[in-house]
Amino acid sequence: MSYGVTTVNVHKKLKLDKRQGSENWYVRLTLDNGKRVVKSTKTDNLEEAKERAIELYHETKARIKNHLPAQTRKFKHVAEYAMARMQRELDEGGGKQAYKDYFSALRIWLIPYFGNTDVAKIDLASLTAFDAWRTETNKKPFSQSGINNHNAALNRVLDEAELHGWIVKSMRPTLLNKGVKSESRGSFTDAEYKKIYTALRTWHKKTKDKKATATREVLRNYVLFLANTGVRHGTEALRLRWRNIEWQENDGERYLVVNVDGKTRKRSAVARDTVEGYLDRQSKLNPALSYDSFAQLITAKSNEHVFTTRLGAVANIASLNRAFNALLDDLGLKTGAYGKSRTLYSLRHYYATRDLKRGISTHALSKQMGNSTAMLDTKGWSRRVEFAERQYTRW
């Protein structure tokens, strides 16, 4: 590999190079393991450059002797490497959906604060200072889930730094999370759920706006789908294409399976029997689809998005949220038990509560929903099940 247009040997493993387009000398140090450290001396004077090269040599030797990395990098440069690696994984069809959240955490919070800090110098003190800055900038304490997202993004950067030898494992700090515990969203009783899906049968007729009508038509099928699969509202559900849905057989029985690109990993969710009808009705809204039967549609592995309106556009999160909130207000169901507001995400909680009430194990449910069993074992879920059982008995 050519390092420059002019090279001066300082000693066996230490050289100075002049690069094309630059007057300054660059020091090139070859380590015992064959790796090289290249750094600008920031001077065009050869004697000064030699002195700085020798200084770098002794500094590097001292770092290695003290079990420190031979060289380090600024946080923003390591973060760029980490983001590029994650993007490659996504482009190749792997990676996690959460990577996009990591990108936001890095660009909005971590790089602005740690950008010019040597990644090897990030320690408990700097993390504590960052936490204080983040709280002050945000005007309120971050939630635990938000901080977990930041920590996961930071870990990706530290992984990258360790991979390149810019930090050693023993230097990695323990990440903090003193965030505020997120408030869980409200759920629905069986009677409330029935009230919602009954109202949705005709609700699209109560507006003259074409876009609103189209959104409400999709909302009906979307609500029924979420409540009977446990799939997450938003990106997880709205990214679904018909090719992600398939029939699978087990012990002579056929099951409709939804293959989801989840928040943290891909998973297969088994839909309840009624979902076939909801999806069949939903498919008929899409003007780009023309199949004689639902079975034919599933076999065709269409690349069309599942939740597409009759206007040919994929339903968006904001429109669905707005429509569902308006429906809940009309029905007087916006606030539920314990004073908690309900959203489309509450349908996922409703799904879990019903399955727990039916005796489904938290292990099986966690696989279906892509959650940890620890979350489903919390007092909050137990309380929901008890409440649901009381409501179910009354109904």
GROMACS .gro file of C-alpha atoms in nm:
model
  395
    1MET     CA    1   0.000   0.000   0.000
    2SER     CA    2   0.136   0.343  -0.093
    3TYR     CA    3   0.131   0.589   0.197
    4GLY     CA    4   0.280   0.896   0.033
    5VAL     CA    5   0.491   1.058  -0.236
    6THR     CA    6   0.789   1.096   0.002
    7THR     CA    7   0.892   0.864   0.286
    8VAL     CA    8   1.160   0.915   0.552
    9ASN     CA    9   1.268   0.630   0.782
   10VAL     CA   10   1.295   0.743   1.145
   11HIS     CA   11   1.376   0.390   1.258
   12LYS     CA   12   1.273   0.031   1.171
   13LYS     CA   13   0.903   0.062   1.266
   14LEU     CA   14   0.860   0.439   1.244
   15LYS     CA   15   0.832   0.633   0.919
   16LEU     CA   16   0.729   0.978   0.805
   17ASP     CA   17   0.526   1.025   0.487
   18LYS     CA   18   0.432   1.326   0.276
   19ARG     CA   19   0.097   1.279   0.108
   20GLN     CA   20  -0.005   1.418  -0.225
   21GLY     CA   21  -0.193   1.745  -0.176
   22SER     CA   22  -0.053   1.809   0.175
   23GLU     CA   23   0.265   1.976   0.293
   24ASN     CA   24   0.248   1.823   0.643
   25TRP     CA   25   0.429   1.506   0.746
   26TYR     CA   26   0.235   1.200   0.861
   27VAL     CA   27   0.382   0.954   1.108
   28ARG     CA   28   0.336   0.582   1.037
   29LEU     CA   29   0.405   0.344   1.323
   30THR     CA   30   0.399  -0.034   1.270
   31LEU     CA   31   0.299  -0.223   1.585
   32ASP     CA   32   0.426  -0.566   1.690
   33ASN     CA   33   0.097  -0.723   1.579
   34GLY     CA   34   0.141  -0.582   1.228
   35LYS     CA   35  -0.126  -0.310   1.262
   36ARG     CA   36  -0.034   0.048   1.179
   37VAL     CA   37  -0.099   0.378   1.353
   38VAL     CA   38  -0.110   0.674   1.113
   39LYS     CA   39  -0.136   1.029   1.242
   40SER     CA   40  -0.064   1.379   1.117
   41THR     CA   41   0.228   1.562   1.280
   42LYS     CA   42   0.060   1.891   1.176
   43THR     CA   43   0.394   2.035   1.061
   44ASP     CA   44   0.584   2.054   0.733
   45ASN     CA   45   0.919   2.084   0.916
   46LEU     CA   46   1.105   1.752   0.898
   47GLU     CA   47   1.294   1.788   1.228
   48GLU     CA   48   0.979   1.885   1.419
   49ALA     CA   49   0.797   1.597   1.252
   50LYS     CA   50   1.069   1.353   1.367
   51GLU     CA   51   1.035   1.476   1.726
   52ARG     CA   52   0.658   1.431   1.719
   53ALA     CA   53   0.693   1.090   1.560
   54ILE     CA   54   0.923   0.977   1.842
   55GLU     CA   55   0.679   1.120   2.100
   56LEU     CA   56   0.396   0.920   1.941
   57TYR     CA   57   0.614   0.609   1.944
   58HIS     CA   58   0.683   0.633   2.319
   59GLU     CA   59   0.320   0.728   2.400
   60THR     CA   60   0.193   0.429   2.205
   61LYS     CA   61   0.438   0.190   2.372
   62ALA     CA   62   0.330   0.322   2.713
   63ARG     CA   63  -0.039   0.272   2.628
   64ILE     CA   64   0.021  -0.087   2.518
   65LYS     CA   65   0.227  -0.158   2.832
   66ASN     CA   66  -0.065  -0.033   3.046
   67HIS     CA   67  -0.313  -0.254   2.854
   68LEU     CA   68  -0.471   0.043   2.676
   69PRO     CA   69  -0.549   0.056   2.303
   70ALA     CA   70  -0.261   0.173   2.087
   71GLN     CA   71  -0.480   0.444   1.937
   72THR     CA   72  -0.827   0.588   1.982
   73ARG     CA   73  -1.083   0.778   1.776
   74LYS     CA   74  -1.329   1.060   1.829
   75PHE     CA   75  -1.678   0.939   1.919
   76LYS     CA   76  -1.842   1.085   1.607
   77HIS     CA   77  -1.604   0.894   1.378
   78VAL     CA   78  -1.667   0.564   1.556
   79ALA     CA   79  -2.043   0.635   1.550
   80GLU     CA   80  -2.025   0.681   1.173
   81TYR     CA   81  -1.860   0.340   1.141
   82ALA     CA   82  -2.127   0.185   1.365
   83MET     CA   83  -2.414   0.344   1.171
   84ALA     CA   84  -2.264   0.233   0.840
   85ARG     CA   85  -2.241  -0.125   0.969
   86MET     CA   86  -2.604  -0.120   1.088
   87GLN     CA   87  -2.720   0.028   0.757
   88ARG     CA   88  -2.540  -0.249   0.566
   89GLU     CA   89  -2.717  -0.509   0.779
   90LEU     CA   90  -3.054  -0.346   0.703
   91ASP     CA   91  -2.976  -0.323   0.330
   92GLU     CA   92  -2.888  -0.693   0.325
   93GLY     CA   93  -3.222  -0.783   0.481
   94GLY     CA   94  -3.087  -0.848   0.829
   95GLY     CA   95  -3.048  -0.622   1.129
   96LYS     CA   96  -3.319  -0.497   1.359
   97GLN     CA   97  -3.601  -0.252   1.307
   98ALA     CA   98  -3.470  -0.079   1.621
   99TYR     CA   99  -3.157   0.029   1.429
  100LYS     CA  100  -3.353   0.327   1.295
  101ASP     CA  101  -3.421   0.434   1.653
  102TYR     CA  102  -3.049   0.400   1.725
  103PHE     CA  103  -2.971   0.630   1.431
  104SER     CA  104  -3.200   0.896   1.579
  105ALA     CA  105  -3.050   0.856   1.927
  106LEU     CA  106  -2.699   0.895   1.786
  107ARG     CA  107  -2.772   1.193   1.562
  108ILE     CA  108  -2.994   1.388   1.803
  109TRP     CA  109  -2.834   1.311   2.140
  110LEU     CA  110  -2.512   1.112   2.151
  111ILE     CA  111  -2.306   1.265   1.868
  112PRO     CA  112  -2.394   1.627   1.960
  113TYR     CA  113  -2.269   1.562   2.314
  114PHE     CA  114  -1.982   1.313   2.276
  115GLY     CA  115  -1.884   1.397   1.916
  116ASN     CA  116  -1.532   1.533   1.977
  117THR     CA  117  -1.458   1.315   2.281
  118ASP     CA  118  -1.207   1.031   2.241
  119VAL     CA  119  -1.418   0.716   2.262
  120ALA     CA  120  -1.162   0.572   2.506
  121LYS     CA  121  -1.233   0.858   2.748
  122ILE     CA  122  -1.604   0.787   2.789
  123ASP     CA  123  -1.634   0.679   3.152
  124LEU     CA  124  -1.883   0.689   3.439
  125ALA     CA  125  -1.818   1.058   3.504
  126SER     CA  126  -1.881   1.156   3.142
  127LEU     CA  127  -2.197   0.942   3.128
  128THR     CA  128  -2.327   1.107   3.445
  129ALA     CA  129  -2.261   1.450   3.292
  130PHE     CA  130  -2.436   1.342   2.971
  131ASP     CA  131  -2.740   1.225   3.169
  132ALA     CA  132  -2.766   1.566   3.338
  133TRP     CA  133  -2.729   1.747   3.002
  134ARG     CA  134  -2.990   1.523   2.840
  135THR     CA  135  -3.243   1.591   3.117
  136GLU     CA  136  -3.180   1.966   3.101
  137THR     CA  137  -3.205   1.974   2.722
  138ASN     CA  138  -3.521   1.762   2.721
  139LYS     CA  139  -3.679   1.985   2.992
  140LYS     CA  140  -3.782   1.670   3.181
  141PRO     CA  141  -3.637   1.330   3.277
  142PHE     CA  142  -3.622   1.071   3.000
  143SER     CA  143  -3.828   0.754   3.028
  144GLN     CA  144  -3.652   0.426   3.105
  145SER     CA  145  -3.739   0.293   2.760
  146GLY     CA  146  -3.594   0.606   2.597
  147ILE     CA  147  -3.269   0.571   2.791
  148ASN     CA  148  -3.256   0.200   2.707
  149ASN     CA  149  -3.268   0.301   2.341
  150HIS     CA  150  -2.981   0.549   2.392
  151ASN     CA  151  -2.780   0.286   2.579
  152ALA     CA  152  -2.832   0.031   2.302
  153ALA     CA  153  -2.710   0.286   2.045
  154LEU     CA  154  -2.409   0.372   2.262
  155ASN     CA  155  -2.327   0.002   2.299
  156ARG     CA  156  -2.317  -0.032   1.921
  157VAL     CA  157  -2.056   0.244   1.908
  158LEU     CA  158  -1.852   0.086   2.188
  159ASP     CA  159  -1.876  -0.252   2.010
  160GLU     CA  160  -1.737  -0.087   1.696
  161ALA     CA  161  -1.456   0.079   1.891
  162GLU     CA  162  -1.362  -0.251   2.055
  163LEU     CA  163  -1.371  -0.430   1.719
  164HIS     CA  164  -1.119  -0.183   1.575
  165GLY     CA  165  -0.899  -0.186   1.884
  166TRP     CA  166  -0.980   0.173   1.983
  167ILE     CA  167  -1.090   0.063   2.329
  168VAL     CA  168  -1.033  -0.255   2.528
  169LYS     CA  169  -1.312  -0.447   2.700
  170SER     CA  170  -1.196  -0.350   3.049
  171MET     CA  171  -1.245   0.019   2.960
  172ARG     CA  172  -1.614  -0.010   2.877
  173PRO     CA  173  -1.823   0.183   3.130
  174THR     CA  174  -2.141   0.052   3.291
  175LEU     CA  175  -2.428   0.239   3.126
  176LEU     CA  176  -2.679   0.422   3.345
  177ASN     CA  177  -3.057   0.424   3.345
  178LYS     CA  178  -3.224   0.645   3.603
  179GLY     CA  179  -3.516   0.724   3.378
  180VAL     CA  180  -3.879   0.757   3.473
  181LYS     CA  181  -4.073   0.433   3.441
  182SER     CA  182  -4.303   0.462   3.140
  183GLU     CA  183  -4.674   0.467   3.208
  184SER     CA  184  -4.838   0.163   3.054
  185ARG     CA  185  -5.123   0.233   2.816
  186GLY     CA  186  -5.478   0.145   2.906
  187SER     CA  187  -5.653  -0.166   2.776
  188PHE     CA  188  -6.015  -0.250   2.691
  189THR     CA  189  -6.276  -0.477   2.842
  190ASP     CA  190  -6.453  -0.729   2.617
  191ALA     CA  191  -6.767  -0.512   2.625
  192GLU     CA  192  -6.570  -0.201   2.523
  193TYR     CA  193  -6.395  -0.388   2.242
  194LYS     CA  194  -6.733  -0.507   2.112
  195LYS     CA  195  -6.861  -0.150   2.123
  196ILE     CA  196  -6.562  -0.036   1.915
  197TYR     CA  197  -6.580  -0.299   1.641
  198THR     CA  198  -6.958  -0.263   1.618
  199ALA     CA  199  -6.929   0.114   1.569
  200LEU     CA  200  -6.658   0.067   1.304
  201ARG     CA  201  -6.898  -0.124   1.079
  202THR     CA  202  -7.073   0.199   0.980
  203TRP     CA  203  -6.839   0.475   1.101
  204HIS     CA  204  -6.684   0.529   0.756
  205LYS     CA  205  -7.027   0.644   0.633
  206LYS     CA  206  -7.037   0.932   0.881
  207THR     CA  207  -6.797   1.158   0.692
  208LYS     CA  208  -6.808   1.311   0.344
  209ASP     CA  209  -6.431   1.348   0.319
  210LYS     CA  210  -6.294   1.084   0.077
  211LYS     CA  211  -5.960   1.043   0.255
  212ALA     CA  212  -6.126   1.018   0.595
  213THR     CA  213  -6.370   0.759   0.460
  214ALA     CA  214  -6.084   0.554   0.313
  215THR     CA  215  -5.889   0.570   0.639
  216ARG     CA  216  -6.191   0.463   0.846
  217GLU     CA  217  -6.252   0.164   0.617
  218VAL     CA  218  -5.896   0.045   0.676
  219LEU     CA  219  -5.922   0.128   1.047
  220ARG     CA  220  -6.201  -0.126   1.089
  221ASN     CA  221  -5.984  -0.411   0.959
  222TYR     CA  222  -5.673  -0.273   1.127
  223VAL     CA  223  -5.835  -0.269   1.473
  224LEU     CA  224  -5.960  -0.626   1.434
  225PHE     CA  225  -5.619  -0.738   1.308
  226LEU     CA  226  -5.427  -0.581   1.600
  227ALA     CA  227  -5.667  -0.720   1.859
  228ASN     CA  228  -5.637  -1.072   1.721
  229THR     CA  229  -5.264  -1.100   1.645
  230GLY     CA  230  -5.082  -0.896   1.911
  231VAL     CA  231  -4.881  -0.723   1.636
  232ARG     CA  232  -4.758  -0.375   1.732
  233HIS     CA  233  -4.947  -0.074   1.599
  234GLY     CA  234  -4.739   0.148   1.373
  235THR     CA  235  -4.431   0.047   1.181
  236GLU     CA  236  -4.459  -0.322   1.266
  237ALA     CA  237  -4.814  -0.355   1.129
  238LEU     CA  238  -4.805  -0.095   0.852
  239ARG     CA  239  -4.488  -0.236   0.694
  240LEU     CA  240  -4.661  -0.570   0.639
  241ARG     CA  241  -4.695  -0.687   0.280
  242TRP     CA  242  -4.909  -0.974   0.159
  243ARG     CA  243  -4.596  -1.182   0.098
  244ASN     CA  244  -4.536  -1.171   0.477
  245ILE     CA  245  -4.855  -1.372   0.540
  246GLU     CA  246  -4.874  -1.748   0.487
  247TRP     CA  247  -5.057  -2.065   0.580
  248GLN     CA  248  -4.870  -2.319   0.792
  249GLU     CA  249  -4.977  -2.668   0.898
  250ASN     CA  250  -4.915  -2.845   1.227
  251ASP     CA  251  -5.062  -3.181   1.330
  252GLY     CA  252  -5.315  -3.164   1.049
  253GLU     CA  253  -5.439  -2.815   1.140
  254ARG     CA  254  -5.383  -2.507   0.928
  255TYR     CA  255  -5.279  -2.173   1.080
  256LEU     CA  256  -5.253  -1.824   0.936
  257VAL     CA  257  -4.907  -1.689   1.023
  258VAL     CA  258  -4.792  -1.327   1.003
  259ASN     CA  259  -4.415  -1.289   0.961
  260VAL     CA  260  -4.328  -0.963   1.133
  261ASP     CA  261  -4.012  -0.752   1.117
  262GLY     CA  262  -4.035  -0.661   1.484
  263LYS     CA  263  -3.896  -0.393   1.709
  264THR     CA  264  -3.595  -0.599   1.811
  265ARG     CA  265  -3.607  -0.908   1.588
  266LYS     CA  266  -3.813  -1.092   1.328
  267ARG     CA  267  -4.083  -1.328   1.450
  268SER     CA  268  -4.384  -1.526   1.333
  269ALA     CA  269  -4.719  -1.444   1.495
  270VAL     CA  270  -5.007  -1.689   1.467
  271ALA     CA  271  -5.334  -1.510   1.390
  272ARG     CA  272  -5.667  -1.610   1.541
  273ASP     CA  273  -5.905  -1.788   1.302
  274THR     CA  274  -6.122  -1.478   1.246
  275VAL     CA  275  -5.829  -1.281   1.101
  276GLU     CA  276  -5.865  -1.451   0.761
  277GLY     CA  277  -6.199  -1.277   0.710
  278TYR     CA  278  -6.066  -0.937   0.819
  279LEU     CA  279  -5.769  -0.961   0.584
  280ASP     CA  280  -5.981  -1.085   0.296
  281ARG     CA  281  -6.206  -0.780   0.335
  282GLN     CA  282  -5.899  -0.555   0.363
  283SER     CA  283  -5.751  -0.693   0.040
  284LYS     CA  284  -6.064  -0.592  -0.151
  285LEU     CA  285  -5.999  -0.225  -0.069
  286ASN     CA  286  -5.671  -0.220  -0.264
  287PRO     CA  287  -5.740  -0.131  -0.631
  288ALA     CA  288  -5.409  -0.291  -0.732
  289LEU     CA  289  -5.519  -0.638  -0.617
  290SER     CA  290  -5.742  -0.871  -0.816
  291TYR     CA  291  -5.765  -1.230  -0.692
  292ASP     CA  292  -6.049  -1.481  -0.702
  293SER     CA  293  -5.991  -1.594  -0.345
  294PHE     CA  294  -5.795  -1.518  -0.030
  295ALA     CA  295  -5.601  -1.841  -0.077
  296GLN     CA  296  -5.494  -1.727  -0.423
  297LEU     CA  297  -5.379  -1.392  -0.282
  298ILE     CA  298  -5.167  -1.558  -0.013
  299THR     CA  299  -5.015  -1.799  -0.266
  300ALA     CA  300  -4.928  -1.511  -0.501
  301LYS     CA  301  -4.692  -1.352  -0.244
  302SER     CA  302  -4.787  -1.001  -0.354
  303ASN     CA  303  -4.550  -0.719  -0.263
  304GLU     CA  304  -4.843  -0.481  -0.201
  305HIS     CA  305  -4.880  -0.341   0.150
  306VAL     CA  306  -5.160  -0.502   0.349
  307PHE     CA  307  -5.314  -0.187   0.493
  308THR     CA  308  -5.370   0.006   0.170
  309THR     CA  309  -5.676   0.229   0.128
  310ARG     CA  310  -5.918   0.218  -0.165
  311LEU     CA  311  -5.739   0.534  -0.287
  312GLY     CA  312  -5.424   0.327  -0.341
  313ALA     CA  313  -5.222   0.480  -0.056
  314VAL     CA  314  -5.079   0.294   0.242
  315ALA     CA  315  -5.259   0.406   0.557
  316ASN     CA  316  -5.031   0.621   0.771
  317ILE     CA  317  -4.985   0.623   1.146
  318ALA     CA  318  -5.100   0.982   1.199
  319SER     CA  319  -5.429   0.935   1.011
  320LEU     CA  320  -5.509   0.608   1.187
  321ASN     CA  321  -5.429   0.757   1.528
  322ARG     CA  322  -5.644   1.061   1.457
  323ALA     CA  323  -5.937   0.850   1.337
  324PHE     CA  324  -5.919   0.605   1.629
  325ASN     CA  325  -5.894   0.883   1.887
  326ALA     CA  326  -6.199   1.051   1.733
  327LEU     CA  327  -6.391   0.723   1.751
  328LEU     CA  328  -6.299   0.670   2.117
  329ASP     CA  329  -6.412   1.024   2.196
  330ASP     CA  330  -6.744   0.962   2.021
  331LEU     CA  331  -6.794   0.641   2.220
  332GLY     CA  332  -6.675   0.788   2.549
  333LEU     CA  333  -6.394   0.532   2.571
  334LYS     CA  334  -6.083   0.751   2.553
  335THR     CA  335  -6.002   0.701   2.922
  336GLY     CA  336  -6.025   0.360   3.082
  337ALA     CA  337  -5.965   0.185   3.413
  338TYR     CA  338  -5.723   0.356   3.651
  339GLY     CA  339  -5.759   0.679   3.450
  340LYS     CA  340  -5.527   0.570   3.168
  341SER     CA  341  -5.577   0.694   2.812
  342ARG     CA  342  -5.636   0.435   2.542
  343THR     CA  343  -5.474   0.436   2.198
  344LEU     CA  344  -5.440   0.191   1.910
  345TYR     CA  345  -5.150   0.039   2.102
  346SER     CA  346  -5.400  -0.057   2.374
  347LEU     CA  347  -5.532  -0.327   2.140
  348ARG     CA  348  -5.203  -0.512   2.184
  349HIS     CA  349  -5.252  -0.495   2.561
  350TYR     CA  350  -5.607  -0.620   2.514
  351TYR     CA  351  -5.478  -0.914   2.309
  352ALA     CA  352  -5.224  -1.008   2.579
  353THR     CA  353  -5.474  -0.970   2.862
  354ARG     CA  354  -5.723  -1.202   2.691
  355ASP     CA  355  -5.459  -1.469   2.629
  356LEU     CA  356  -5.327  -1.453   2.986
  357LYS     CA  357  -5.685  -1.481   3.110
  358ARG     CA  358  -5.732  -1.791   2.893
  359GLY     CA  359  -5.432  -1.954   3.059
  360ILE     CA  360  -5.173  -1.902   2.784
  361SER     CA  361  -4.825  -1.912   2.941
  362THR     CA  362  -4.617  -1.595   2.950
  363HIS     CA  363  -4.343  -1.786   2.766
  364ALA     CA  364  -4.571  -1.869   2.471
  365LEU     CA  365  -4.720  -1.520   2.472
  366SER     CA  366  -4.378  -1.353   2.475
  367LYS     CA  367  -4.280  -1.549   2.161
  368GLN     CA  368  -4.603  -1.444   1.989
  369MET     CA  369  -4.571  -1.076   2.082
  370GLY     CA  370  -4.194  -1.027   2.078
  371ASN     CA  371  -4.184  -0.921   2.445
  372SER     CA  372  -3.985  -1.052   2.739
  373THR     CA  373  -4.159  -1.285   2.984
  374ALA     CA  374  -4.039  -1.051   3.260
  375MET     CA  375  -4.260  -0.772   3.123
  376LEU     CA  376  -4.564  -0.999   3.107
  377ASP     CA  377  -4.503  -1.118   3.464
  378THR     CA  378  -4.522  -0.766   3.609
  379LYS     CA  379  -4.787  -0.659   3.858
  380GLY     CA  380  -4.937  -0.433   3.593
  381TRP     CA  381  -5.027  -0.727   3.372
  382SER     CA  382  -5.156  -0.930   3.668
  383ARG     CA  383  -5.380  -0.641   3.766
  384ARG     CA  384  -5.510  -0.613   3.410
  385VAL     CA  385  -5.598  -0.983   3.403
  386GLU     CA  386  -5.782  -0.960   3.737
  387PHE     CA  387  -5.974  -0.653   3.616
  388ALA     CA  388  -6.058  -0.820   3.285
  389GLU     CA  389  -6.185  -1.131   3.464
  390ARG     CA  390  -6.419  -0.919   3.678
  391GLN     CA  391  -6.549  -0.734   3.371
  392TYR     CA  392  -6.584  -1.057   3.175
  393THR     CA  393  -6.790  -1.213   3.456
  394ARG     CA  394  -7.023  -0.910   3.458
  395TRP     CA  395  -7.061  -0.914   3.082
   0.00000   0.00000   0.00000
